[in-house]
Amino acid sequence: MASILSGLNPAQNAAVKQMRGPVLILAGAGTGKTRVITARIAYMLKQGVHPSKILAVTFTNKAAQEMRERVAGAVPEQAAKVVTVSTFHSMCVKILRESITCLGYKKNFTIYDQSDQVGLIRRIIVRKAAGDEKLEPKLAQSLISTAKNKGIPVSDKADSLIAEVYRAYQAELKQLNAVDFDDLMLLAVEILNVSPEARRLWRQRFEFMMVDEFQDTNSLQMELVQLLVRPETNNICVVGDDDQSIYGFRGAEITNILDFERFFPNPKVIKLEENYRSTNIILKLANSVIKNNVGRREKTLWSSKGEGEVPRLMGMPDEETEAEALVYEILEQRQEKKREWEDFAILFRMNTQSRLFEQALREQDIPYRILGGQSFFEKREVKDVLSYMSLFLNPDDDVSLLRVINNPPRGIGNTTIATATEYSIQKNCSIFEALRDKAYLGTLSTRARTAVRTFRDMVDTYCELAKSETLNYAAMTSQLLDDIGFMDYVRRNCRTPEEALAREQTVNDVMESMRSHRERSAASGGLRDFMDSVALRQEKEDRDDGERGWGVSLITMHAAKGLEFPVVYVSGIEQGVLPHSRSLEEGQIDEERRILYVALTRAMEQLTMTWCFTRTKWGQKQGCQLSCFVDEFEDGLFEEIDYEELVAKPASEEEVGDYFDQIRQMLSG
């Protein structure tokens, strides 16, 4: 017991020991919340709680994996395997796989990711739109996703094109025995609402529930939590920080944490305020800003790391100078203080700000990484291979079938595909069923009919194989790619040998991901389990796929949450950038203040904020104003510097001496 609690501060200790009833742990930035959650699970096990009765839920695959690893290091190996540590969406998949039949779906449903959704919506728009009506498929997908997450109608007019597309999209998804990523949560909540048996089953399964990053939950996730928690005990512990609630744009409801008592009466509220990341002066600066938000839960971060170096606010003539100055300073610090490139991060409010920083870093041959970018599983050749797998698991999946039916080409032309699609719509069946229909086959030429039958027989063969939970699906996929000549097809469509090698390696990486998933899955559900894990990687703004490579980090303030760096530059402290002009129009300034708070609290040792006197917008240089948030900084907590004055100032004898010392060191090295 002593080892579980050793090293915890009094507030952390109280949070670990408060096992029963509703508990709200207000965990400020850098206050060791993951350690508290891990210790809490270990403490429960020591108190005799069976590991199968514990459920811990968080948002991203990375956070869930980190929690699993921490738990595995703190409790016996067998117990760690039995504790359920899950993302919200993977928890919902478990509920759907077990209970979705009560909603009229089959258990072998397919999970559509964003590109699958856009493909289906595009086909629906073609059918539904009148000659003068225009609707971008990606916009329609975004509107539908927002509607599902926020529970708002896609249009005020029931007869509008988007409303019609929405209705057709939902109907076709169900007909295809498919769900999209947003449906995972919606349908899980619907199951638990309409089925008392399913609700009783899942409440019996878990006695204690914990939710991490609670400030990021939306109304649906809050409803899911309420449906899973046993009302007679209310053993629910949520961990979060309303000051770091920065995802309102994707449906996060800050009221879930601010009004927690409304959902679970009389909770024990515990504040974690000792910060283990930053120096005190950085925390004081962050506190001086965030205290201006109305209705927040009061907390004040402090650190035992000492006062530290005073943060700077630097005014720059323009954004080009801003980028060059920060990169020069990174070079200087690297030389003088022997820092690693990974010690530095440049944070910005908008993605468009990164271009000049990238350019300046490239010019100086400084390695850098952008946290974010295209997911591995969104690459074309990866999607092709995975579409075959989806089709073998669910031959009624039209989107996957249309992607692979002539990929590689197998003599099934566009006319055949179009007539099969039209026939399936008329007969209200899947395209694969249409390809089986003798009446439809009778409309084809002998050559086309032979090609369709060959394709259909191949799919049937692999569908039978895919049913086995003990299937070596990596070996099966490798055999498939050989059978259809997939790699030859990929190579033929590459412009250079280098591109061909890269794409071939990508396909090999798919095989490797299958092999490693099969090896590490204790109770493998076969190919289906692998495909579920792939689908769950598509979570919006999931930071897992961003953290590749090495070097100076270029990162948006939103993506920086949860990360820390010894040296942080926060760029664009200007009115219209931070706070963003849109947020000012929409009255969302409190969320912008939280975004700045998150940015400031990423810094461990040194913090520099920059702003520009002019910035190029729409091809024109425009004057900028310092952010209104600077007025909220308390005097004495930062140093204001004009970069032009700094450059014009003559160097002191000491600085000149230091400069020549550096030159001598470089020459002697």
XYZ file of C-alpha atoms in Angstrom:
669
model
C 0.000 0.000 0.000
C 2.794 2.383 0.886
C 4.351 2.031 -2.576
C 1.073 2.962 -4.308
C 0.679 6.150 -2.270
C 4.339 7.061 -1.858
C 5.349 10.316 -3.516
C 1.779 11.583 -3.831
C 1.018 15.047 -2.492
C -1.931 15.423 -0.039
C -4.481 16.324 -2.748
C -3.379 13.423 -4.975
C -3.527 11.089 -1.973
C -7.115 12.163 -1.230
C -8.093 11.679 -4.892
C -6.689 8.130 -4.917
C -8.408 7.067 -1.680
C -11.868 8.486 -2.489
C -13.214 5.318 -4.125
C -16.974 5.491 -3.701
C -19.669 7.882 -4.809
C -19.281 10.669 -7.374
C -15.815 12.281 -7.399
C -14.714 15.327 -9.386
C -10.928 15.724 -9.584
C -10.034 19.182 -10.881
C -6.577 18.523 -12.293
C -4.793 21.691 -13.413
C -2.175 21.608 -16.175
C 0.856 19.488 -15.248
C -0.517 18.333 -11.895
C 0.010 14.586 -12.432
C -3.508 13.442 -13.253
C -2.407 10.298 -15.138
C -0.413 9.214 -12.105
C -3.479 9.763 -9.907
C -5.727 7.690 -12.194
C -3.146 4.867 -12.272
C -2.668 4.931 -8.501
C -6.438 4.984 -8.027
C -6.853 1.788 -10.055
C -4.003 0.112 -8.137
C -5.550 1.241 -4.822
C -8.942 -0.238 -5.764
C -7.337 -3.589 -6.560
C -5.520 -3.535 -3.200
C -8.893 -2.881 -1.550
C -10.262 -6.071 -3.116
C -12.123 -4.710 -6.135
C -12.035 -7.255 -8.969
C -10.166 -5.806 -11.986
C -13.023 -6.723 -14.350
C -15.261 -4.295 -12.440
C -13.114 -1.248 -13.289
C -13.657 0.855 -16.418
C -11.387 3.803 -17.318
C -12.349 5.879 -20.350
C -10.414 8.587 -22.189
C -10.439 10.233 -25.624
C -7.450 9.260 -27.711
C -5.758 5.969 -28.496
C -2.482 7.458 -27.293
C -3.932 8.433 -23.904
C -5.572 5.014 -23.495
C -2.325 3.236 -24.381
C -0.340 5.368 -21.932
C -2.857 4.598 -19.203
C -2.707 0.860 -19.965
C 1.093 0.932 -19.751
C 1.009 2.857 -16.455
C -1.518 0.425 -14.982
C 0.541 -2.561 -16.195
C 3.558 -1.140 -14.368
C 1.658 -0.616 -11.112
C -0.425 -3.794 -10.682
C 0.076 -7.541 -11.300
C 0.205 -8.434 -15.006
C -2.950 -10.579 -14.999
C -4.981 -7.903 -13.213
C -3.772 -5.224 -15.641
C -5.048 -7.272 -18.597
C -8.521 -7.532 -17.074
C -9.016 -3.834 -16.211
C -10.867 -2.155 -19.096
C -9.010 0.943 -20.320
C -10.725 2.279 -23.402
C -11.512 5.296 -25.565
C -15.143 6.391 -25.683
C -15.480 5.140 -29.235
C -13.904 1.726 -28.659
C -16.207 1.304 -25.637
C -19.162 2.061 -27.907
C -17.949 -0.521 -30.458
C -17.990 -3.143 -27.671
C -21.586 -2.214 -26.825
C -22.633 -2.308 -30.500
C -20.919 -5.628 -31.269
C -22.817 -7.193 -28.396
C -26.215 -5.513 -28.604
C -26.767 -3.775 -31.984
C -29.249 -6.403 -33.172
C -31.920 -4.730 -31.007
C -31.724 -1.763 -33.435
C -32.154 -3.925 -36.541
C -28.478 -4.190 -37.564
C -26.412 -7.345 -37.949
C -23.402 -7.836 -35.687
C -20.948 -7.864 -38.613
C -21.566 -4.161 -39.349
C -18.819 -2.107 -41.044
C -17.472 1.152 -39.579
C -17.187 3.869 -42.240
C -14.451 6.457 -41.804
C -14.575 9.963 -43.250
C -13.512 9.076 -46.797
C -16.039 6.206 -46.900
C -18.757 8.613 -45.783
C -17.840 11.216 -48.396
C -17.921 8.542 -51.115
C -21.436 7.440 -50.141
C -22.680 11.034 -49.775
C -21.268 11.951 -53.203
C -23.329 9.189 -54.830
C -26.469 10.270 -52.956
C -26.041 13.919 -54.012
C -25.764 12.863 -57.676
C -29.128 11.100 -57.346
C -30.917 13.705 -55.231
C -29.707 17.087 -56.526
C -31.711 18.958 -59.155
C -29.817 20.483 -62.081
C -29.371 23.878 -60.376
C -28.590 22.513 -56.891
C -25.011 22.297 -55.637
C -23.745 20.633 -52.474
C -20.121 19.709 -51.775
C -19.884 16.131 -50.421
C -17.254 17.109 -47.826
C -19.405 20.002 -46.594
C -22.432 17.684 -46.408
C -20.384 15.147 -44.404
C -19.250 17.892 -42.022
C -22.824 19.176 -41.529
C -24.111 15.658 -40.910
C -21.302 14.968 -38.407
C -22.022 18.218 -36.538
C -25.729 17.420 -36.487
C -25.097 13.996 -34.970
C -22.625 15.233 -32.359
C -24.610 18.267 -31.265
C -28.086 16.834 -31.757
C -29.149 19.700 -34.025
C -31.064 19.471 -37.317
C -28.999 19.687 -40.506
C -31.454 22.203 -41.923
C -34.457 24.211 -40.806
C -36.214 23.257 -44.054
C -37.323 19.637 -44.148
C -37.372 19.647 -47.961
C -33.869 21.142 -48.394
C -31.229 19.157 -50.281
C -28.995 18.639 -47.221
C -31.933 17.316 -45.172
C -32.864 14.936 -47.993
C -29.251 13.780 -48.347
C -29.065 13.249 -44.568
C -32.184 11.077 -44.557
C -31.015 9.042 -47.574
C -27.520 8.702 -46.086
C -28.845 7.263 -42.828
C -31.207 4.907 -44.642
C -28.465 3.627 -46.967
C -25.976 3.184 -44.124
C -28.443 0.903 -42.362
C -29.241 -0.955 -45.578
C -25.491 -1.512 -46.075
C -25.209 -2.714 -42.463
C -22.722 0.076 -41.844
C -22.298 2.819 -39.251
C -20.150 5.926 -39.400
C -17.833 7.151 -36.676
C -20.428 9.497 -35.169
C -23.010 6.681 -35.097
C -20.851 4.674 -32.687
C -21.780 7.000 -29.844
C -25.333 7.716 -31.012
C -26.274 4.063 -31.416
C -24.596 2.959 -28.172
C -26.629 5.574 -26.290
C -29.778 4.520 -28.168
C -29.201 0.851 -27.258
C -28.770 1.666 -23.566
C -31.873 3.875 -23.651
C -34.229 1.488 -25.469
C -33.017 -1.819 -24.052
C -33.367 -2.281 -20.272
C -31.624 -5.646 -20.675
C -28.557 -4.107 -22.357
C -28.487 -1.328 -19.771
C -28.638 -3.825 -16.894
C -25.945 -5.972 -18.510
C -23.444 -3.126 -18.929
C -24.127 -1.623 -15.508
C -23.562 -5.028 -13.924
C -20.297 -5.436 -15.790
C -18.617 -2.378 -14.231
C -18.824 -1.229 -10.620
C -16.375 1.684 -10.861
C -16.029 4.097 -13.766
C -13.388 6.784 -14.379
C -13.361 9.371 -17.159
C -10.207 11.295 -18.092
C -10.174 14.705 -19.861
C -13.765 15.185 -18.723
C -13.796 18.821 -19.872
C -13.747 17.523 -23.467
C -16.957 15.466 -23.195
C -20.002 16.422 -25.243
C -23.660 15.948 -24.328
C -23.815 12.464 -25.884
C -20.761 11.283 -23.962
C -22.250 12.674 -20.763
C -25.442 10.717 -21.463
C -23.400 7.558 -22.114
C -21.615 7.983 -18.760
C -24.943 8.379 -16.954
C -26.340 5.260 -18.649
C -23.289 3.140 -17.710
C -23.010 4.202 -14.057
C -25.049 2.252 -11.500
C -27.519 4.797 -10.051
C -27.655 3.028 -6.688
C -23.917 3.636 -6.059
C -22.874 6.427 -8.485
C -19.268 5.233 -8.351
C -18.091 7.672 -10.999
C -14.803 9.575 -10.876
C -14.127 12.225 -13.507
C -10.810 13.986 -13.987
C -10.526 17.229 -15.905
C -9.850 20.948 -15.956
C -12.432 23.459 -17.125
C -9.554 25.903 -17.772
C -8.352 23.567 -20.550
C -11.721 23.088 -22.265
C -10.765 24.185 -25.805
C -12.798 21.892 -28.066
C -16.140 23.709 -28.123
C -15.920 23.820 -31.934
C -16.355 20.036 -32.045
C -19.133 19.810 -29.499
C -17.371 19.693 -26.107
C -19.721 20.964 -23.390
C -17.879 22.820 -20.630
C -21.106 22.686 -18.592
C -20.494 18.950 -18.041
C -17.645 19.808 -15.667
C -18.979 23.165 -14.425
C -22.383 21.661 -13.539
C -21.199 18.171 -12.580
C -23.371 18.313 -9.429
C -26.485 18.525 -11.628
C -25.704 15.108 -13.136
C -24.293 13.423 -10.010
C -25.425 15.159 -6.790
C -23.121 15.804 -3.825
C -19.788 14.858 -5.385
C -16.493 14.982 -3.541
C -14.514 17.767 -5.278
C -10.706 17.526 -5.065
C -8.367 20.150 -6.587
C -4.897 19.264 -7.883
C -3.007 22.567 -7.975
C 0.668 21.630 -7.518
C 2.216 21.793 -10.987
C 5.238 19.570 -11.734
C 5.969 21.020 -15.188
C 6.564 24.766 -15.152
C 8.321 27.440 -13.123
C 6.238 29.642 -10.823
C 6.436 32.814 -12.897
C 5.051 31.017 -15.975
C 2.182 29.676 -13.862
C 1.490 33.099 -12.335
C 1.270 34.596 -15.830
C -1.159 31.859 -16.933
C -3.207 32.269 -13.728
C -3.431 36.063 -14.267
C -5.154 35.474 -17.629
C -7.452 32.555 -16.870
C -8.892 34.087 -13.692
C -10.808 36.507 -15.956
C -13.086 33.720 -17.241
C -16.543 33.949 -15.688
C -18.048 30.874 -13.974
C -14.838 28.820 -13.854
C -14.023 26.544 -10.938
C -11.491 28.399 -8.832
C -7.977 26.953 -8.730
C -4.479 28.421 -8.657
C -1.498 26.514 -9.989
C 1.828 26.696 -8.155
C 5.173 24.939 -8.425
C 8.070 23.955 -6.167
C 10.490 24.425 -9.110
C 11.290 28.000 -8.125
C 10.425 31.366 -9.694
C 12.300 30.855 -12.972
C 13.123 33.019 -15.973
C 10.773 35.938 -16.711
C 8.584 35.304 -19.817
C 9.073 37.726 -22.739
C 6.650 39.468 -25.077
C 8.445 40.479 -28.282
C 7.035 42.872 -30.897
C 8.166 42.106 -34.473
C 7.879 44.284 -37.607
C 6.246 41.458 -39.647
C 5.713 37.701 -39.787
C 8.833 37.054 -41.883
C 10.984 38.688 -39.214
C 9.076 36.796 -36.531
C 9.934 33.439 -38.151
C 13.584 34.334 -38.824
C 14.126 35.735 -35.310
C 12.711 32.684 -33.547
C 14.706 30.286 -35.697
C 17.906 32.313 -35.125
C 17.270 32.228 -31.378
C 16.747 28.453 -31.481
C 20.119 28.113 -33.242
C 21.711 30.368 -30.633
C 20.266 28.410 -27.702
C 21.290 25.144 -29.294
C 24.883 26.439 -29.460
C 25.049 28.181 -26.077
C 23.007 25.868 -23.872
C 23.571 22.603 -25.737
C 19.821 21.988 -25.974
C 18.307 19.242 -28.117
C 16.098 20.209 -31.070
C 13.203 18.429 -29.320
C 13.416 20.955 -26.453
C 11.865 23.661 -28.669
C 8.261 24.187 -29.727
C 6.650 26.973 -31.753
C 2.913 27.241 -31.097
C 0.390 29.052 -33.280
C -3.370 29.590 -33.319
C -3.889 28.907 -37.042
C -2.331 26.309 -39.361
C -1.547 28.988 -41.946
C 1.036 30.504 -39.576
C 3.307 27.446 -39.875
C 4.492 28.027 -43.467
C 7.033 30.761 -42.716
C 8.395 28.893 -39.699
C 8.886 25.806 -41.881
C 10.640 27.893 -44.511
C 12.997 29.511 -41.971
C 13.811 26.163 -40.356
C 14.559 24.601 -43.750
C 16.874 27.456 -44.698
C 18.936 26.755 -41.573
C 18.834 22.948 -42.025
C 17.065 22.545 -38.689
C 15.032 19.336 -38.361
C 11.402 19.907 -37.437
C 8.152 18.040 -37.166
C 4.591 19.207 -37.636
C 2.296 17.521 -35.150
C -0.627 16.452 -37.321
C -0.978 15.530 -40.994
C -2.311 12.667 -43.042
C -2.963 9.472 -41.140
C -1.134 6.380 -42.356
C -4.507 4.649 -42.694
C -5.775 7.379 -45.038
C -3.112 6.721 -47.704
C -4.559 5.526 -51.008
C -2.923 2.102 -51.166
C -3.751 1.449 -47.501
C -7.394 2.326 -48.095
C -7.428 -0.018 -51.094
C -6.144 -2.997 -49.092
C -8.429 -2.287 -46.132
C -11.441 -1.917 -48.432
C -10.897 -5.501 -49.576
C -10.872 -6.584 -45.922
C -14.071 -4.620 -45.192
C -15.759 -6.231 -48.194
C -14.806 -9.749 -47.063
C -16.287 -9.055 -43.626
C -19.429 -7.423 -45.046
C -20.083 -8.022 -48.769
C -23.052 -5.622 -48.563
C -20.620 -2.734 -47.986
C -21.159 -0.815 -51.244
C -18.478 1.818 -50.619
C -15.739 -0.789 -50.196
C -17.009 -2.822 -53.152
C -16.998 0.189 -55.468
C -13.444 1.029 -54.400
C -12.038 -2.421 -55.197
C -14.244 -3.878 -57.936
C -11.918 -2.646 -60.674
C -8.823 -2.000 -58.550
C -6.687 -3.523 -60.060
C -8.617 -3.561 -63.384
C -10.303 -6.938 -63.999
C -12.510 -6.283 -67.029
C -15.470 -4.792 -65.156
C -16.040 -1.466 -66.879
C -17.654 1.739 -65.628
C -20.862 0.965 -67.531
C -21.216 -2.400 -65.768
C -20.582 -0.768 -62.388
C -23.103 2.003 -63.112
C -25.837 -0.428 -64.208
C -25.186 -2.661 -61.165
C -25.503 0.366 -58.893
C -28.723 1.462 -60.576
C -30.141 -2.077 -60.399
C -29.335 -2.284 -56.662
C -31.203 0.983 -56.067
C -34.256 -0.242 -57.992
C -34.291 -3.591 -56.185
C -33.379 -2.054 -52.790
C -30.435 -4.405 -52.350
C -26.653 -4.148 -52.097
C -24.524 -4.008 -55.250
C -23.003 -7.397 -54.405
C -26.495 -8.927 -54.302
C -27.173 -7.324 -57.703
C -24.036 -9.050 -59.051
C -25.607 -12.384 -57.996
C -28.989 -11.667 -59.550
C -29.579 -13.761 -62.718
C -31.867 -11.095 -64.158
C -29.128 -8.479 -63.875
C -26.406 -10.814 -65.160
C -28.613 -11.496 -68.170
C -28.281 -7.844 -69.207
C -24.482 -8.095 -69.521
C -22.265 -9.161 -72.389
C -20.617 -12.592 -72.111
C -17.265 -10.976 -71.369
C -18.611 -8.685 -68.638
C -20.642 -11.534 -67.119
C -17.514 -13.715 -66.889
C -15.532 -10.899 -65.244
C -18.313 -10.275 -62.708
C -18.558 -13.989 -61.828
C -14.776 -14.255 -61.398
C -14.799 -11.254 -59.040
C -17.830 -12.578 -57.164
C -16.254 -16.011 -56.687
C -13.056 -14.431 -55.378
C -15.029 -12.375 -52.842
C -17.045 -15.433 -51.738
C -13.841 -17.414 -51.167
C -12.268 -14.738 -49.004
C -15.549 -14.018 -47.185
C -15.563 -17.625 -46.006
C -11.946 -17.341 -44.814
C -12.578 -14.034 -43.028
C -15.217 -15.570 -40.738
C -12.586 -17.468 -38.741
C -11.423 -15.803 -35.500
C -8.175 -17.784 -35.672
C -7.432 -16.654 -39.220
C -3.907 -15.425 -39.959
C -5.286 -12.362 -41.714
C -1.842 -10.965 -42.566
C -1.026 -14.150 -44.498
C -4.471 -14.082 -46.124
C -3.986 -10.460 -47.217
C -0.558 -11.245 -48.638
C -2.069 -14.131 -50.635
C -4.866 -11.882 -51.909
C -2.438 -9.219 -53.122
C -0.460 -11.875 -55.007
C -3.645 -13.361 -56.513
C -4.878 -10.023 -57.880
C -1.449 -8.613 -58.871
C -1.932 -5.613 -56.605
C 1.724 -4.572 -56.231
C 2.339 -4.714 -59.985
C -0.682 -2.443 -60.413
C 0.617 -0.018 -57.766
C 4.046 0.136 -59.406
C 2.545 0.797 -62.855
C 0.723 3.823 -61.447
C 3.799 5.452 -59.904
C 5.590 8.311 -61.628
C 9.052 7.507 -60.240
C 10.898 4.443 -58.861
C 11.137 6.287 -55.514
C 7.339 6.662 -55.345
C 6.925 2.956 -56.208
C 9.307 1.954 -53.403
C 7.534 4.230 -50.914
C 4.099 2.864 -51.787
C 5.331 -0.715 -51.694
C 6.768 -0.063 -48.241
C 3.429 1.384 -47.154
C 1.663 -1.845 -48.166
C 4.317 -3.841 -46.293
C 3.623 -1.665 -43.247
C -0.061 -2.659 -43.466
C 0.995 -6.319 -43.318
C 3.234 -5.555 -40.352
C 0.421 -3.746 -38.517
C -1.784 -6.815 -39.030
C 0.935 -9.148 -37.735
C 1.678 -7.043 -34.672
C -2.027 -6.569 -33.871
C -2.582 -10.322 -34.061
C 0.418 -10.995 -31.794
C -0.543 -8.486 -29.111
C -4.297 -9.213 -29.045
C -4.750 -11.491 -26.049
C -8.218 -12.667 -27.088
C -8.144 -11.961 -30.792
C -11.422 -11.419 -32.595
C -9.698 -12.121 -35.883
C -9.835 -9.795 -38.863
C -12.931 -8.053 -37.482
C -11.057 -7.003 -34.343
C -8.182 -5.623 -36.455
C -10.552 -3.633 -38.678
C -12.346 -2.199 -35.639
C -9.009 -1.035 -34.254
C -8.195 0.627 -37.600
C -11.553 2.389 -37.757
C -11.071 3.729 -34.244
C -7.820 5.382 -35.313
C -9.838 7.813 -37.401
C -11.006 9.772 -34.348
C -11.090 13.460 -35.267
C -8.015 15.452 -34.246
C -6.596 12.345 -32.517
C -3.010 13.371 -31.783
C -1.581 9.855 -32.012
C -0.664 10.022 -35.691
C 0.886 13.468 -35.402
C 3.834 12.657 -33.210
C 6.197 11.284 -35.819
C 9.731 12.316 -36.618
C 11.980 14.487 -34.510
C 13.241 18.049 -34.263
C 11.710 21.401 -33.373
C 7.940 21.005 -32.929
C 5.569 23.167 -34.962
C 2.147 22.739 -33.463
C -1.261 24.395 -33.182
C -2.335 25.425 -29.712
C -5.219 22.947 -29.868
C -2.924 20.028 -30.687
C -0.433 21.078 -27.966
C -2.746 20.162 -25.079
C -1.155 17.421 -22.993
C 2.365 18.132 -24.285
C 5.280 19.975 -22.673
C 8.572 21.500 -23.844
C 11.484 23.185 -22.037
C 11.400 26.173 -24.438
C 8.109 27.421 -25.920
C 7.435 30.241 -28.394
C 3.801 31.345 -28.619
C 3.398 33.318 -31.843
C 0.694 35.697 -33.043
C -0.427 37.323 -29.773
C -2.614 39.703 -31.766
C -6.205 40.791 -31.880
C -7.928 38.722 -34.578
C -5.381 35.900 -34.263
C -5.624 35.227 -30.505
C -8.407 35.867 -29.758
C -9.445 34.718 -33.222
C -11.676 37.154 -35.115
C -14.396 34.517 -35.498
C -14.542 33.921 -31.748
C -14.973 37.660 -31.157
C -17.923 37.696 -33.566
C -19.473 34.612 -31.947
C -18.888 35.689 -28.344
C -16.472 32.808 -27.622
C -13.719 34.859 -26.002
C -13.643 32.650 -22.875
C -12.620 29.657 -24.992
C -9.895 31.733 -26.680
C -8.596 32.688 -23.242
C -8.458 28.992 -22.358
C -6.532 28.309 -25.591
C -3.929 30.905 -24.545
C -3.806 29.369 -21.047
C -3.108 25.940 -22.563
C -0.361 27.431 -24.762
C 1.374 29.209 -21.872
C 1.305 26.147 -19.615
C 3.167 23.999 -22.179
C 6.396 25.829 -21.219
C 8.611 24.202 -18.617
C 11.512 26.674 -18.359
C 11.390 29.453 -20.956
C 8.388 31.192 -22.481
C 8.479 33.759 -25.276
C 5.377 35.333 -26.818
C 5.561 37.235 -30.098
C 3.314 39.579 -32.049
C 3.682 41.441 -35.351
C 3.164 45.153 -36.086
C 2.024 44.174 -39.597
C 0.872 40.896 -41.119
C 0.081 40.026 -44.748
C -3.620 39.279 -45.287
C -5.150 38.704 -48.722
C -1.861 39.790 -50.314
C -1.772 43.139 -48.485
C 0.297 44.254 -45.477
C -2.119 45.211 -42.699
C -1.482 46.750 -39.302
C -1.958 44.534 -36.237
C -3.062 45.259 -32.680
C -1.663 43.596 -29.600
C -4.055 40.971 -28.165
C -6.532 42.222 -25.562
C -5.324 39.367 -23.346
C -2.005 41.179 -22.789
C -3.939 43.800 -20.795
C -4.845 40.981 -18.384
C -1.214 40.027 -17.685
C -0.170 41.251 -14.250
C 2.715 43.708 -14.096
C 6.078 42.193 -13.269
C 5.220 38.762 -14.697
C 6.632 39.423 -18.177
C 9.170 41.564 -19.981
C 8.096 43.527 -23.070
C 10.716 43.792 -25.852
C 10.644 45.639 -29.186
C 12.658 43.486 -31.574
C 13.681 46.439 -33.784
C 15.063 48.304 -30.756
C 16.857 45.149 -29.625
C 18.520 44.717 -33.038
C 19.498 48.408 -33.240
C 21.011 48.415 -29.731
C 24.853 48.226 -29.806
C 26.330 45.065 -28.305
C 27.990 45.307 -24.888
C 31.647 44.337 -24.391
C 30.477 41.224 -22.536
C 28.185 40.180 -25.428
C 30.988 40.772 -27.956
C 33.326 38.673 -25.816
C 30.737 35.904 -25.581
C 30.291 36.002 -29.350
C 34.021 35.594 -30.031
C 34.227 32.829 -27.412
C 31.522 30.956 -29.351
C 33.413 31.464 -32.626
C 36.621 30.108 -31.059
C 34.715 27.072 -29.680
C 33.276 26.304 -33.092
C 36.671 26.671 -34.800
C 38.472 24.545 -32.204
C 35.715 21.887 -32.407
